[in-house]
XYZ file of C-alpha atoms in Angstrom:
653
model
C 70.289 91.259 110.667
C 72.382 92.834 107.936
C 71.270 92.360 104.357
C 72.954 93.181 101.098
C 70.631 96.148 100.541
C 70.909 97.388 104.095
C 74.688 97.035 104.020
C 75.399 98.761 100.733
C 72.941 101.586 101.120
C 73.181 102.113 104.845
C 71.196 105.173 105.752
C 73.456 107.998 106.762
C 76.621 106.330 105.463
C 78.948 108.764 103.745
C 82.146 107.586 102.145
C 85.022 108.979 104.231
C 87.828 111.034 102.791
C 91.277 109.847 103.814
C 94.031 112.312 104.654
C 96.919 110.123 103.479
C 99.669 112.212 105.057
C 97.890 112.266 108.417
C 97.240 108.524 108.265
C 100.937 107.930 107.562
C 101.720 109.969 110.680
C 99.368 107.736 112.686
C 101.066 104.617 111.351
C 104.599 105.948 111.848
C 103.743 107.041 115.387
C 106.498 108.392 117.591
C 109.183 106.977 115.293
C 108.336 109.005 112.175
C 111.798 110.580 112.065
C 113.746 107.320 112.104
C 111.311 105.729 109.631
C 111.824 108.652 107.252
C 115.603 108.270 107.559
C 115.262 104.611 106.544
C 112.967 105.543 103.648
C 115.567 108.049 102.450
C 118.305 105.410 102.617
C 116.128 102.868 100.808
C 115.551 105.300 97.953
C 119.250 106.194 97.806
C 120.274 102.551 97.503
C 117.345 101.358 95.373
C 119.775 99.910 92.814
C 120.294 96.944 95.137
C 116.982 95.511 93.875
C 118.490 95.151 90.398
C 121.907 94.122 91.725
C 120.299 91.208 93.551
C 119.433 89.742 90.152
C 122.446 90.854 88.116
C 125.401 90.067 90.417
C 126.715 86.598 91.175
C 126.447 85.364 94.750
C 129.923 86.461 95.850
C 129.600 89.928 94.344
C 126.111 90.410 95.770
C 127.275 89.411 99.248
C 129.975 92.062 99.059
C 127.486 94.634 97.837
C 125.111 93.866 100.710
C 127.955 94.218 103.227
C 128.892 97.600 101.724
C 125.303 98.822 102.005
C 125.007 97.689 105.616
C 128.160 99.604 106.562
C 127.023 102.697 104.644
C 123.611 102.612 106.307
C 125.286 102.201 109.681
C 127.064 105.510 109.094
C 123.657 107.269 108.945
C 122.757 106.050 112.443
C 119.721 104.005 111.407
C 121.123 100.627 112.497
C 122.564 101.663 115.865
C 119.471 103.136 117.486
C 119.174 100.379 120.085
C 122.706 100.692 121.505
C 123.750 102.998 124.360
C 124.604 106.605 123.523
C 128.060 106.301 125.066
C 129.127 103.804 122.391
C 127.722 105.782 119.470
C 124.192 104.380 119.483
C 120.818 106.063 119.815
C 119.779 104.686 123.207
C 116.260 103.806 122.009
C 115.289 100.158 121.566
C 111.837 101.023 120.237
C 113.414 103.186 117.528
C 115.742 100.357 116.526
C 112.759 98.032 115.979
C 110.908 100.718 113.991
C 113.963 101.219 111.779
C 114.252 97.489 111.145
C 110.558 97.150 110.304
C 110.809 99.973 107.766
C 113.933 98.486 106.193
C 111.745 95.503 105.192
C 110.320 97.659 102.381
C 113.610 97.083 100.553
C 115.886 94.182 99.696
C 115.520 91.537 102.380
C 119.146 90.356 102.204
C 120.118 93.824 103.417
C 117.460 93.575 106.133
C 118.669 90.181 107.366
C 122.334 91.205 107.252
C 121.420 94.194 109.441
C 119.480 91.870 111.731
C 122.382 89.445 112.106
C 124.976 92.161 112.707
C 123.147 94.622 114.945
C 120.201 92.639 116.282
C 121.561 89.157 116.926
C 125.335 89.589 117.277
C 125.141 93.094 118.741
C 122.069 92.345 120.821
C 123.678 89.280 122.398
C 126.829 91.219 123.313
C 124.755 94.038 124.756
C 122.181 91.950 126.646
C 124.306 88.989 127.788
C 127.664 90.739 128.211
C 128.920 93.236 130.770
C 130.967 96.414 130.664
C 134.156 94.694 129.541
C 132.427 93.289 126.471
C 130.598 96.529 125.710
C 133.788 98.582 125.877
C 135.728 96.102 123.764
C 133.251 95.507 120.963
C 130.283 97.868 120.745
C 131.966 100.965 119.217
C 133.340 99.052 116.218
C 130.294 96.809 115.992
C 127.919 99.792 115.713
C 129.846 101.255 112.762
C 130.075 97.911 110.966
C 133.865 97.897 111.228
C 133.618 94.706 113.310
C 131.336 92.111 111.716
C 130.056 89.214 113.745
C 127.818 86.155 113.996
C 125.191 84.755 116.326
C 126.111 81.070 116.507
C 123.254 79.333 118.289
C 121.512 76.963 115.852
C 122.982 73.499 115.328
C 122.299 70.957 112.612
C 120.813 68.379 114.964
C 119.015 70.532 117.519
C 117.181 73.394 115.823
C 114.704 75.010 118.199
C 115.813 72.872 121.174
C 118.476 75.285 122.383
C 118.743 73.648 125.796
C 120.077 70.479 124.133
C 122.883 72.094 122.108
C 125.893 69.819 121.610
C 128.814 72.269 121.407
C 130.869 72.082 124.607
C 132.902 74.798 126.362
C 135.095 73.244 129.075
C 136.910 75.487 131.546
C 140.640 74.848 131.977
C 141.739 76.460 135.277
C 145.424 75.848 134.534
C 145.353 78.273 131.603
C 142.224 80.174 132.674
C 140.669 79.483 129.299
C 137.531 77.910 127.884
C 138.057 75.135 125.356
C 135.309 74.919 122.719
C 134.676 71.649 120.914
C 132.195 70.388 118.347
C 131.829 66.700 119.316
C 130.082 65.591 116.091
C 128.370 66.895 112.973
C 125.019 67.079 114.737
C 126.566 69.750 116.971
C 128.028 71.870 114.172
C 126.699 75.408 114.065
C 124.583 75.778 110.929
C 122.801 78.456 108.881
C 124.857 81.093 110.723
C 124.591 84.489 109.023
C 127.921 86.306 108.387
C 129.853 83.066 108.989
C 130.795 82.064 105.451
C 132.560 85.292 104.534
C 132.429 88.368 106.743
C 132.240 87.407 110.414
C 135.336 88.069 112.504
C 133.789 87.215 115.879
C 130.933 84.950 116.909
C 128.775 84.812 119.985
C 128.776 81.031 120.397
C 126.211 79.204 122.524
C 127.641 76.077 124.143
C 127.218 73.718 127.093
C 129.482 75.040 129.845
C 131.458 72.442 131.805
C 133.302 73.529 134.969
C 135.133 71.036 137.152
C 133.393 68.140 135.477
C 129.920 69.601 136.091
C 127.578 70.749 133.329
C 126.157 74.214 134.010
C 123.918 74.436 130.938
C 124.018 76.660 127.866
C 126.085 79.856 128.039
C 127.396 82.315 125.441
C 131.035 83.015 124.569
C 132.829 85.495 122.322
C 134.955 83.446 119.934
C 137.229 84.780 117.139
C 136.447 83.247 113.754
C 138.937 85.141 111.624
C 142.017 87.309 111.951
C 143.136 89.504 109.042
C 140.682 87.679 106.826
C 142.084 84.211 107.617
C 140.066 81.587 109.502
C 141.320 81.232 113.081
C 143.223 78.092 114.188
C 140.932 75.267 115.269
C 137.927 76.809 113.508
C 136.494 75.204 110.372
C 133.940 77.095 108.277
C 131.926 75.833 105.350
C 129.639 77.880 103.107
C 125.980 76.798 103.215
C 125.831 77.595 99.501
C 122.910 78.919 97.527
C 119.637 79.110 99.396
C 116.003 79.473 98.379
C 116.472 83.208 98.916
C 118.529 85.776 100.860
C 121.616 84.973 98.818
C 123.184 88.288 99.788
C 123.676 86.837 103.290
C 126.706 84.569 103.757
C 125.295 81.738 105.844
C 127.738 79.075 106.917
C 128.547 76.086 109.133
C 131.109 76.238 111.911
C 133.062 73.517 113.743
C 135.373 74.069 116.733
C 138.341 71.790 117.420
C 139.728 72.536 120.891
C 139.473 76.298 120.296
C 140.754 78.206 123.322
C 139.387 81.581 124.419
C 140.226 83.535 127.600
C 138.046 83.350 130.701
C 136.771 86.868 129.959
C 135.197 85.598 126.717
C 132.221 84.294 128.710
C 129.303 86.722 128.398
C 128.842 87.013 132.122
C 125.779 89.083 132.883
C 123.984 86.093 134.423
C 126.876 83.795 135.362
C 130.662 83.772 135.680
C 133.571 81.457 136.375
C 136.307 82.527 138.773
C 139.967 82.156 137.739
C 140.204 79.119 140.026
C 137.261 77.453 138.289
C 134.296 78.160 140.575
C 130.966 78.687 138.830
C 128.913 81.606 140.154
C 125.461 82.910 139.248
C 122.880 85.124 140.966
C 120.215 82.755 139.560
C 120.494 79.421 141.333
C 118.102 77.351 139.230
C 119.711 76.329 135.909
C 116.422 76.256 133.994
C 115.404 79.670 135.236
C 118.878 80.940 134.332
C 118.485 79.543 130.819
C 115.058 81.095 130.277
C 116.250 84.414 131.682
C 119.163 84.431 129.259
C 116.951 83.609 126.261
C 114.392 86.170 127.369
C 116.909 88.962 126.850
C 117.087 88.040 123.146
C 113.367 88.540 122.485
C 113.911 91.631 120.349
C 114.829 89.398 117.403
C 111.330 87.934 117.356
C 109.742 91.356 117.668
C 111.873 92.578 114.748
C 111.104 89.656 112.435
C 107.364 89.835 113.073
C 107.308 93.519 112.140
C 109.463 92.885 109.084
C 107.016 90.237 107.882
C 104.105 92.664 108.140
C 106.002 95.301 106.156
C 107.022 92.850 103.442
C 103.304 92.072 103.113
C 102.623 95.803 102.685
C 104.935 95.922 99.650
C 103.092 93.031 97.990
C 99.671 94.481 98.771
C 100.635 97.915 97.496
C 101.770 96.508 94.154
C 98.717 94.242 93.789
C 96.266 96.965 94.807
C 97.725 99.557 92.450
C 97.617 96.988 89.663
C 93.982 96.191 90.432
C 93.185 99.910 90.173
C 94.742 100.104 86.673
C 94.197 96.735 85.004
C 90.941 96.071 83.195
C 89.679 92.593 82.373
C 86.449 91.426 80.707
C 83.287 93.412 80.056
C 81.128 93.194 83.151
C 78.108 94.901 81.616
C 76.994 95.184 78.024
C 77.053 98.983 77.993
C 80.480 99.339 79.590
C 84.030 98.620 78.595
C 86.305 96.210 80.410
C 86.065 96.492 84.185
C 88.818 97.291 86.679
C 89.996 94.255 88.603
C 89.218 95.821 91.967
C 85.591 96.390 90.930
C 85.035 92.631 90.883
C 83.643 91.297 94.136
C 86.004 88.328 94.150
C 89.067 90.534 93.703
C 87.871 92.710 96.569
C 87.494 89.576 98.669
C 91.046 88.522 97.794
C 92.822 91.774 98.629
C 90.790 94.006 100.926
C 90.512 91.691 103.970
C 94.292 91.244 103.684
C 94.748 95.035 103.787
C 92.533 95.088 106.888
C 94.555 92.298 108.506
C 97.792 94.104 107.682
C 96.561 97.238 109.436
C 95.488 95.084 112.394
C 98.904 93.437 112.633
C 100.613 96.825 112.289
C 98.829 98.098 115.400
C 99.465 94.821 117.246
C 103.146 95.243 116.393
C 103.004 98.757 117.869
C 101.878 97.224 121.172
C 104.577 94.561 121.354
C 107.261 97.065 120.310
C 106.101 99.398 123.079
C 106.150 96.554 125.600
C 109.686 95.628 124.543
C 110.862 99.214 124.876
C 109.347 99.565 128.357
C 110.740 96.270 129.649
C 114.243 96.729 128.217
C 114.432 100.393 129.191
C 113.547 99.523 132.784
C 110.257 101.435 132.704
C 108.316 98.257 133.500
C 110.749 95.518 134.413
C 108.937 93.064 136.660
C 109.147 89.356 135.954
C 105.487 89.040 134.981
C 105.872 91.795 132.375
C 108.851 89.983 130.866
C 106.962 86.710 130.638
C 103.992 88.396 128.957
C 106.332 90.162 126.549
C 107.999 86.880 125.557
C 104.604 85.308 124.901
C 103.261 88.273 122.952
C 106.451 88.531 120.904
C 106.248 84.838 120.031
C 102.622 85.106 118.958
C 102.934 88.264 116.886
C 106.066 86.920 115.193
C 104.188 83.796 114.148
C 101.167 85.723 112.897
C 103.189 88.423 111.146
C 105.416 86.007 109.243
C 102.628 83.605 108.262
C 100.698 86.651 107.081
C 103.608 87.700 104.865
C 103.815 84.268 103.238
C 100.082 84.152 102.556
C 99.813 87.751 101.338
C 102.773 87.599 98.959
C 101.411 84.458 97.311
C 97.893 85.867 96.987
C 99.179 89.145 95.573
C 101.415 87.367 93.064
C 98.419 85.428 91.799
C 96.288 88.584 91.761
C 98.799 90.133 89.350
C 98.564 87.228 86.925
C 101.480 86.443 84.656
C 102.983 89.886 85.246
C 103.430 88.978 88.891
C 105.792 86.196 87.856
C 108.318 88.607 86.328
C 111.265 89.313 88.602
C 111.096 93.055 87.913
C 107.767 93.162 89.725
C 109.364 92.119 93.046
C 107.236 89.103 93.887
C 110.000 86.629 93.033
C 112.347 88.217 95.567
C 109.617 88.814 98.147
C 108.531 85.162 98.026
C 111.976 83.591 98.114
C 113.516 86.016 100.613
C 110.657 86.166 103.149
C 109.765 82.473 103.223
C 112.364 81.687 105.906
C 110.810 84.275 108.249
C 108.377 81.589 109.417
C 111.341 79.486 110.588
C 114.098 81.687 111.932
C 113.856 83.352 115.337
C 111.782 80.306 116.242
C 109.628 77.916 114.209
C 106.118 79.363 114.313
C 104.442 76.240 115.686
C 107.029 75.990 118.449
C 106.429 79.662 119.255
C 102.673 79.136 119.492
C 103.294 76.317 121.982
C 105.235 78.865 124.049
C 102.200 81.161 123.884
C 99.862 78.396 125.048
C 102.159 77.356 127.896
C 102.154 80.940 129.130
C 98.354 80.923 129.135
C 98.149 77.588 130.953
C 100.595 78.702 133.624
C 99.280 82.281 133.745
C 102.875 83.377 133.038
C 103.958 81.965 136.404
C 107.617 82.382 137.275
C 107.706 78.750 138.420
C 107.569 77.837 134.739
C 111.199 78.932 134.411
C 112.261 76.448 137.095
C 111.168 73.498 135.001
C 112.543 71.493 132.131
C 110.242 70.357 129.299
C 108.884 67.314 131.123
C 108.561 69.241 134.373
C 106.632 71.955 132.573
C 104.171 69.396 131.216
C 103.634 67.974 134.684
C 103.208 71.470 136.073
C 100.545 72.554 133.606
C 98.696 69.274 134.065
C 98.481 69.603 137.836
C 97.701 72.574 140.044
C 97.928 75.174 137.279
C 95.418 73.309 135.163
C 92.988 73.057 138.054
C 93.298 76.805 138.470
C 92.626 77.367 134.783
C 89.629 75.009 134.859
C 88.222 76.860 137.852
C 88.839 80.209 136.195
C 87.282 79.169 132.894
C 84.642 76.702 134.068
C 81.531 76.727 131.916
C 79.514 78.482 134.619
C 82.038 81.246 135.225
C 82.760 81.545 131.518
C 79.114 82.259 130.761
C 79.038 84.737 133.623
C 81.966 86.575 132.097
C 80.279 86.587 128.700
C 77.154 88.020 130.293
C 79.281 90.730 131.870
C 80.615 91.600 128.423
C 77.184 91.459 126.807
C 74.847 93.750 128.720
C 71.754 92.057 127.295
C 72.623 88.674 128.799
C 73.833 85.438 127.256
C 71.493 85.679 124.266
C 72.614 89.212 123.402
C 75.318 88.026 121.038
C 72.639 86.440 118.845
C 71.027 89.820 118.270
C 73.858 92.342 118.743
C 74.944 94.459 115.827
C 77.665 92.765 113.806
C 79.546 96.061 113.605
C 79.546 96.522 117.377
C 83.170 96.161 118.484
C 81.997 94.874 121.877
C 80.245 92.020 120.089
C 83.321 91.242 118.006
C 85.596 91.290 121.056
C 83.204 89.168 123.115
C 83.166 86.498 120.427
C 86.945 86.138 120.204
C 87.321 86.313 123.992
C 84.716 83.602 124.453
C 86.472 81.363 121.916
C 89.833 81.782 123.656
C 88.484 81.089 127.133
C 86.459 78.084 125.962
C 89.433 76.563 124.144
C 91.735 77.156 127.100
C 89.351 75.417 129.481
C 89.006 72.534 127.042
C 92.719 71.896 126.629
C 93.234 72.158 130.395
C 90.583 69.510 130.999
C 92.083 67.209 128.357
C 95.530 67.512 129.916
C 94.244 66.843 133.404
C 92.122 63.886 132.291
C 95.165 62.266 130.684
C 97.285 62.685 133.789
C 94.473 61.464 136.057
C 94.464 58.292 133.953
C 98.165 57.877 134.869
C 99.300 58.321 131.266
C 102.723 59.769 130.566
C 102.495 63.607 130.725
C 104.689 64.051 127.671
C 102.480 61.704 125.621
C 99.352 63.478 126.862
C 100.740 66.855 125.870
C 101.749 65.570 122.441
C 98.258 64.203 121.811
C 96.593 67.563 122.492
C 99.091 69.689 120.540
C 96.518 70.574 117.889
C 94.284 71.926 120.655
C 97.240 73.756 122.212
C 98.049 75.506 118.931
C 94.375 76.414 118.437
C 94.320 78.075 121.868
C 97.417 80.084 121.016
C 95.988 81.189 117.676
C 92.758 82.279 119.343
C 94.714 84.189 121.991
C 96.902 86.046 119.506
C 93.965 86.896 117.242
C 92.174 88.349 120.265
C 95.222 90.475 121.118
C 95.418 91.705 117.516
C 91.744 92.692 117.447
C 92.019 94.447 120.814
C 94.986 96.459 119.553
C 93.048 97.526 116.450
C 89.879 98.423 118.385
C 91.896 100.446 120.913
C 93.615 102.340 118.094
C 90.363 103.207 116.355
C 88.745 104.359 119.596
C 91.692 106.646 120.329
C 91.565 108.335 116.917
C 90.140 111.866 116.604
C 86.860 112.127 114.739
C 87.144 112.399 110.971
C 87.567 110.494 107.734
C 90.646 108.590 108.873
C 88.845 107.250 111.927
C 85.892 106.158 109.821
C 88.210 104.433 107.334
C 90.111 102.599 110.073
C 86.776 101.648 111.626
C 85.734 100.002 108.362
C 89.020 98.092 108.249
C 88.670 97.027 111.882
C 85.165 95.678 111.222
C 86.389 93.934 108.086
C 89.250 92.300 109.993
C 87.016 91.217 112.884
C 84.184 89.805 110.772
C 86.597 88.095 108.370
C 88.157 86.362 111.384
C 84.745 85.239 112.663
C 83.775 84.078 109.180
C 87.001 82.084 108.808
C 86.258 80.189 112.044
C 82.485 80.056 111.716
C 82.489 76.270 112.099
C 83.838 76.566 115.649
C 81.380 79.277 116.626
C 78.461 77.303 115.211
C 79.615 74.078 116.887
C 79.692 75.902 120.215
C 76.347 77.657 119.872
C 77.619 81.181 119.361
C 76.468 81.519 115.734
C 73.178 80.574 114.121
C 73.095 79.641 110.453
C 71.279 82.878 109.677
C 73.782 84.996 111.571
C 76.692 83.206 109.914
C 75.245 84.101 106.525
C 74.735 87.680 107.701
C 78.429 87.923 108.598
C 79.392 86.894 105.066
C 77.030 89.477 103.603
C 78.506 92.115 105.890
C 82.074 91.207 104.857
C 81.046 91.686 101.221
C 79.428 95.007 102.067
C 82.508 96.199 103.936
C 84.673 95.257 100.962
C 82.501 97.460 98.765
C 82.893 100.341 101.218
C 86.651 99.906 101.471
C 87.108 99.540 97.708
C 87.119 103.339 96.938
C 89.616 103.855 99.766
C 92.063 101.108 98.799
C 94.556 103.292 96.937
C 94.822 105.773 99.795
C 95.064 102.985 102.377
C 98.128 101.429 100.756
C 99.683 104.833 99.991
C 99.500 105.642 103.708
C 102.089 102.935 104.397
C 104.662 105.300 102.906
C 106.594 102.789 100.830
C 109.154 104.661 98.704
C 108.115 104.431 95.032
C 111.605 103.137 94.205
C 110.870 100.057 96.330
C 107.783 99.057 94.337
C 109.911 98.544 91.215
C 107.009 97.237 89.172
C 106.484 99.745 86.359
C 104.043 97.592 84.402
C 101.920 97.008 87.512
C 101.893 100.292 89.423
C 102.445 102.746 86.555
């Protein structure tokens, strides 16, 4: 068992020396060049941080648009588009560029995301050659600004139930778009209120009186600066943050667009009015279409992690400068970061940020492989969608928590706008909602686990999915994770048998991994049994699913946390020997044990932690904080945030 004395004065422990430049290279990975380009642009346009506070809303929106176009000219925003249209042909690089842009003003980030990620991504992934040729060259340069018009006032995350209708008129060979009521108006649409000329509009397609489900159409919003006939646009007005982005509401009143306006990669309508699609099942077609848009979630998750890095860098540098109270009679006032509580507040969050960074590396790599055709089987796509949903939820919740904690850790100074926390808080808060509400996304994660990412899942509507996971799939999961087999699998992980985890070293990564794997498997088996029991009692499947939603979300959280820890452990193991590996090893242990400590009640309830061992974990977390404390400055410097982006002279010096 670890003790305070044994932990702080571990025999043979030598404080590692961090090579900051080399650690930055590890973090930047294969995309160091594009990340450095973004850093250069951030420094060049650092004045936007002041302009966000000094300009009125209209002027700031114009300034943000100017910056987006100027950055586009450097190539940083077009990395994900094909070379032939002026892009970089590298989806992974486009995500890395977006993540790095989150070090700066987040209105600029979101404007880039709307223009090149959402609007451009939809045209690229849902359209075909005719759309690419017509729009991508001007889109990539920022000459053509556009919108991604999916969300509606009354439907939110339930995209399948959108109310906007696109009816095909064979006489004119046009689609007629209509907003039947205010619940179906497009809302919160970035670029709509001021700058968007085109929109990719998601609507219910009707052909010959039959509904074919949600499809996407290219619809003009403006011509020569004037709103197009039949289109009504209303400004959403001031928001909690991101006021450099012109969000708006859109209504369509019998707006006609040509037949070719349908983004027809997965379905088309002939001139005569015959609907055609290579994917027969409408639900599978819908999920396939949405699956191509997953890069938005990957981007937002990474942006959340990088916004957290800015807050942690400011708070850590402040804690290394600011003195408060005399801790000992013979000394002067003590540095904030020398207090155990302050270490507890900041250092586990630094460890978690590193963990999420490496988890983001994995999901970005998966996205690049799937979308580049390197690994493009259906199972890989399903796993990518699940992983992207989970890391987005974790990354954005992490940003919200970290920014608040860091603001408080900087006291009254943290409340001053010049020190960035005001903008970070207000601008990043929406990250937990857009690109999918985080709780809805975690349900998607859990459904993937319950169905083992089966392709049949795409054939089902919501109610059908519930019935599916409560029948044969659940029996399979129960068999796979039955108590007997679960303990066998734990024994396989723990070479000393089932009791090994009561005696294993707390700093053994195999122990840490076994604990989070056990929790995930146990929770998954439990929720499967609860679902099946409800259905066996002839209760409505939808009601049963609703009643176990808390359990469903817990499973998803456990799954994602396991993926994050595995990514961190794999990264540390792959590192060459030296101070950087030792430092990352300390952070990995701190992340893992902090996670076990945070959920100690569950582990104790299920017999995996004794009271004594639970206390030992807390002592070890404290000891790890003391070891990480001398490294904290180097660890945040390694993130490579341009000094101009910290903009907190009283805090960072």
